[in-house]
Amino acid sequence: MALAELGQVVLDCPDPRALAAFYAEVLGGTVEGDGDWVDVKTPDGRSLGFQAAPGFVPPAWPAPERSQQFHLDLTVADLDVAERGVLALGAKPLDAEDRSRSWRVYADPAGHPFCLCRC
């Protein structure tokens, strides 16, 4: 028996609205809220939160002195199409050179690592 149910994943960032807009485009969701806390509601009913973090320092991947601490795995049907989309929205490639793998690593506009993973 579970002790708890996962409610939401929340990312610290310098500009919650801007980062929520990025993920809303990537995930096909809608942005709700404004100010220091903003949510993205996805079509499947899940929610991803973003909160303002003064002094935010983005992780450096892969660097043990500034660990990524967590990352999102985003499942896609076509890695090349998804890659073009996230790059157009402001993502930066971190480890996307190996085209033989079923995943590629990027940083969102605030610097959080995420992976596009072929389903």
PDB file of C-alpha atoms in Angstrom:
ATOM      1  CA  MET A   1       0.000   0.000   0.000  1.00  0.00           C
ATOM      2  CA  ALA A   2       1.333   3.398  -1.013  1.00  0.00           C
ATOM      3  CA  LEU A   3       1.921   6.046   1.601  1.00  0.00           C
ATOM      4  CA  ALA A   4       1.435   8.884  -0.873  1.00  0.00           C
ATOM      5  CA  GLU A   5       0.484   9.732  -4.433  1.00  0.00           C
ATOM      6  CA  LEU A   6       2.648  11.902  -6.656  1.00  0.00           C
ATOM      7  CA  GLY A   7       0.899  15.219  -7.040  1.00  0.00           C
ATOM      8  CA  GLN A   8       3.194  17.254  -9.260  1.00  0.00           C
ATOM      9  CA  VAL A   9       6.787  17.777 -10.329  1.00  0.00           C
ATOM     10  CA  VAL A  10       7.898  21.395  -9.867  1.00  0.00           C
ATOM     11  CA  LEU A  11      10.923  23.014 -11.490  1.00  0.00           C
ATOM     12  CA  ASP A  12      12.714  25.999  -9.962  1.00  0.00           C
ATOM     13  CA  CYS A  13      13.523  28.657 -12.549  1.00  0.00           C
ATOM     14  CA  PRO A  14      14.131  32.384 -12.971  1.00  0.00           C
ATOM     15  CA  ASP A  15      10.948  33.048 -15.028  1.00  0.00           C
ATOM     16  CA  PRO A  16       8.074  30.599 -14.348  1.00  0.00           C
ATOM     17  CA  ARG A  17       5.801  31.956 -17.082  1.00  0.00           C
ATOM     18  CA  ALA A  18       8.484  31.739 -19.796  1.00  0.00           C
ATOM     19  CA  LEU A  19       9.549  28.205 -18.877  1.00  0.00           C
ATOM     20  CA  ALA A  20       5.918  27.084 -18.591  1.00  0.00           C
ATOM     21  CA  ALA A  21       5.290  28.444 -22.094  1.00  0.00           C
ATOM     22  CA  PHE A  22       8.223  26.366 -23.409  1.00  0.00           C
ATOM     23  CA  TYR A  23       6.888  23.146 -21.863  1.00  0.00           C
ATOM     24  CA  ALA A  24       3.292  23.931 -22.872  1.00  0.00           C
ATOM     25  CA  GLU A  25       4.457  23.995 -26.496  1.00  0.00           C
ATOM     26  CA  VAL A  26       6.533  20.825 -26.100  1.00  0.00           C
ATOM     27  CA  LEU A  27       3.799  18.869 -24.281  1.00  0.00           C
ATOM     28  CA  GLY A  28       0.740  20.383 -25.956  1.00  0.00           C
ATOM     29  CA  GLY A  29      -0.528  21.796 -22.680  1.00  0.00           C
ATOM     30  CA  THR A  30      -1.969  25.035 -21.389  1.00  0.00           C
ATOM     31  CA  VAL A  31      -0.363  27.538 -19.039  1.00  0.00           C
ATOM     32  CA  GLU A  32      -2.281  28.398 -15.874  1.00  0.00           C
ATOM     33  CA  GLY A  33      -1.349  31.040 -13.352  1.00  0.00           C
ATOM     34  CA  ASP A  34       1.079  33.900 -13.248  1.00  0.00           C
ATOM     35  CA  GLY A  35       3.697  35.293 -10.912  1.00  0.00           C
ATOM     36  CA  ASP A  36       5.931  33.120  -8.737  1.00  0.00           C
ATOM     37  CA  TRP A  37       4.048  29.854  -9.460  1.00  0.00           C
ATOM     38  CA  VAL A  38       2.768  28.706 -12.858  1.00  0.00           C
ATOM     39  CA  ASP A  39       1.405  25.314 -13.971  1.00  0.00           C
ATOM     40  CA  VAL A  40       1.231  23.549 -17.311  1.00  0.00           C
ATOM     41  CA  LYS A  41      -1.794  21.269 -17.615  1.00  0.00           C
ATOM     42  CA  THR A  42      -1.210  18.547 -20.202  1.00  0.00           C
ATOM     43  CA  PRO A  43      -3.926  16.984 -22.358  1.00  0.00           C
ATOM     44  CA  ASP A  44      -3.779  13.758 -20.299  1.00  0.00           C
ATOM     45  CA  GLY A  45      -4.594  15.672 -17.096  1.00  0.00           C
ATOM     46  CA  ARG A  46      -1.090  15.767 -15.649  1.00  0.00           C
ATOM     47  CA  SER A  47       0.423  18.960 -14.342  1.00  0.00           C
ATOM     48  CA  LEU A  48       3.977  20.298 -14.332  1.00  0.00           C
ATOM     49  CA  GLY A  49       4.753  23.232 -12.034  1.00  0.00           C
ATOM     50  CA  PHE A  50       7.254  26.071 -12.224  1.00  0.00           C
ATOM     51  CA  GLN A  51       8.246  28.272  -9.303  1.00  0.00           C
ATOM     52  CA  ALA A  52      10.387  31.380  -9.159  1.00  0.00           C
ATOM     53  CA  ALA A  53      13.764  30.785  -7.566  1.00  0.00           C
ATOM     54  CA  PRO A  54      15.778  33.953  -6.929  1.00  0.00           C
ATOM     55  CA  GLY A  55      19.449  33.264  -7.547  1.00  0.00           C
ATOM     56  CA  PHE A  56      18.672  30.179  -9.647  1.00  0.00           C
ATOM     57  CA  VAL A  57      21.807  28.532 -11.012  1.00  0.00           C
ATOM     58  CA  PRO A  58      21.111  25.982 -13.751  1.00  0.00           C
ATOM     59  CA  PRO A  59      22.613  22.517 -13.517  1.00  0.00           C
ATOM     60  CA  ALA A  60      25.573  21.666 -15.743  1.00  0.00           C
ATOM     61  CA  TRP A  61      25.278  18.317 -17.458  1.00  0.00           C
ATOM     62  CA  PRO A  62      27.294  16.194 -16.958  1.00  0.00           C
ATOM     63  CA  ALA A  63      29.211  17.943 -14.189  1.00  0.00           C
ATOM     64  CA  PRO A  64      29.370  16.545 -10.659  1.00  0.00           C
ATOM     65  CA  GLU A  65      29.974  19.984  -9.131  1.00  0.00           C
ATOM     66  CA  ARG A  66      26.618  21.226 -10.535  1.00  0.00           C
ATOM     67  CA  SER A  67      24.610  18.023 -10.703  1.00  0.00           C
ATOM     68  CA  GLN A  68      21.444  17.824 -12.787  1.00  0.00           C
ATOM     69  CA  GLN A  69      19.573  16.503  -9.691  1.00  0.00           C
ATOM     70  CA  PHE A  70      16.749  15.236 -11.932  1.00  0.00           C
ATOM     71  CA  HIS A  71      15.674  15.306 -15.553  1.00  0.00           C
ATOM     72  CA  LEU A  72      12.521  14.731 -17.581  1.00  0.00           C
ATOM     73  CA  ASP A  73      12.241  11.911 -20.122  1.00  0.00           C
ATOM     74  CA  LEU A  74       9.813  12.971 -22.843  1.00  0.00           C
ATOM     75  CA  THR A  75       8.583  10.184 -25.122  1.00  0.00           C
ATOM     76  CA  VAL A  76       8.327  11.025 -28.831  1.00  0.00           C
ATOM     77  CA  ALA A  77       7.464   9.111 -31.991  1.00  0.00           C
ATOM     78  CA  ASP A  78      10.123  10.788 -34.167  1.00  0.00           C
ATOM     79  CA  LEU A  79      13.351  12.071 -32.605  1.00  0.00           C
ATOM     80  CA  ASP A  80      14.303  14.265 -35.570  1.00  0.00           C
ATOM     81  CA  VAL A  81      10.920  16.012 -35.729  1.00  0.00           C
ATOM     82  CA  ALA A  82      10.822  16.518 -31.951  1.00  0.00           C
ATOM     83  CA  GLU A  83      14.408  17.779 -31.952  1.00  0.00           C
ATOM     84  CA  ARG A  84      13.644  20.430 -34.567  1.00  0.00           C
ATOM     85  CA  GLY A  85      10.642  21.496 -32.500  1.00  0.00           C
ATOM     86  CA  VAL A  86      12.394  21.833 -29.144  1.00  0.00           C
ATOM     87  CA  LEU A  87      15.362  23.640 -30.707  1.00  0.00           C
ATOM     88  CA  ALA A  88      12.985  26.120 -32.367  1.00  0.00           C
ATOM     89  CA  LEU A  89      11.423  26.744 -28.935  1.00  0.00           C
ATOM     90  CA  GLY A  90      14.797  27.558 -27.354  1.00  0.00           C
ATOM     91  CA  ALA A  91      16.203  24.226 -26.118  1.00  0.00           C
ATOM     92  CA  LYS A  92      19.943  23.669 -26.409  1.00  0.00           C
ATOM     93  CA  PRO A  93      21.542  20.302 -27.284  1.00  0.00           C
ATOM     94  CA  LEU A  94      23.661  18.781 -24.517  1.00  0.00           C
ATOM     95  CA  ASP A  95      24.300  15.291 -25.904  1.00  0.00           C
ATOM     96  CA  ALA A  96      22.379  14.790 -29.121  1.00  0.00           C
ATOM     97  CA  GLU A  97      25.186  13.878 -31.529  1.00  0.00           C
ATOM     98  CA  ASP A  98      24.841  10.077 -31.356  1.00  0.00           C
ATOM     99  CA  ARG A  99      22.024   9.374 -33.814  1.00  0.00           C
ATOM    100  CA  SER A 100      22.175   5.599 -33.200  1.00  0.00           C
ATOM    101  CA  ARG A 101      20.683   5.894 -29.692  1.00  0.00           C
ATOM    102  CA  SER A 102      16.984   5.993 -28.929  1.00  0.00           C
ATOM    103  CA  TRP A 103      17.390   9.173 -26.818  1.00  0.00           C
ATOM    104  CA  ARG A 104      18.980  12.636 -26.972  1.00  0.00           C
ATOM    105  CA  VAL A 105      19.741  15.119 -24.192  1.00  0.00           C
ATOM    106  CA  TYR A 106      18.858  18.837 -24.244  1.00  0.00           C
ATOM    107  CA  ALA A 107      18.601  21.762 -21.830  1.00  0.00           C
ATOM    108  CA  ASP A 108      15.381  23.756 -21.563  1.00  0.00           C
ATOM    109  CA  PRO A 109      15.640  27.577 -21.715  1.00  0.00           C
ATOM    110  CA  ALA A 110      16.361  27.729 -17.953  1.00  0.00           C
ATOM    111  CA  GLY A 111      19.081  25.062 -18.227  1.00  0.00           C
ATOM    112  CA  HIS A 112      17.284  21.967 -16.852  1.00  0.00           C
ATOM    113  CA  PRO A 113      18.311  18.797 -18.711  1.00  0.00           C
ATOM    114  CA  PHE A 114      15.634  16.731 -20.442  1.00  0.00           C
ATOM    115  CA  CYS A 115      15.704  13.810 -22.833  1.00  0.00           C
ATOM    116  CA  LEU A 116      13.706  13.119 -25.933  1.00  0.00           C
ATOM    117  CA  CYS A 117      13.201   9.350 -25.990  1.00  0.00           C
ATOM    118  CA  ARG A 118      11.887   7.445 -28.985  1.00  0.00           C
ATOM    119  CA  CYS A 119       8.902   5.310 -28.008  1.00  0.00           C
TER     120      CYS A 119
END
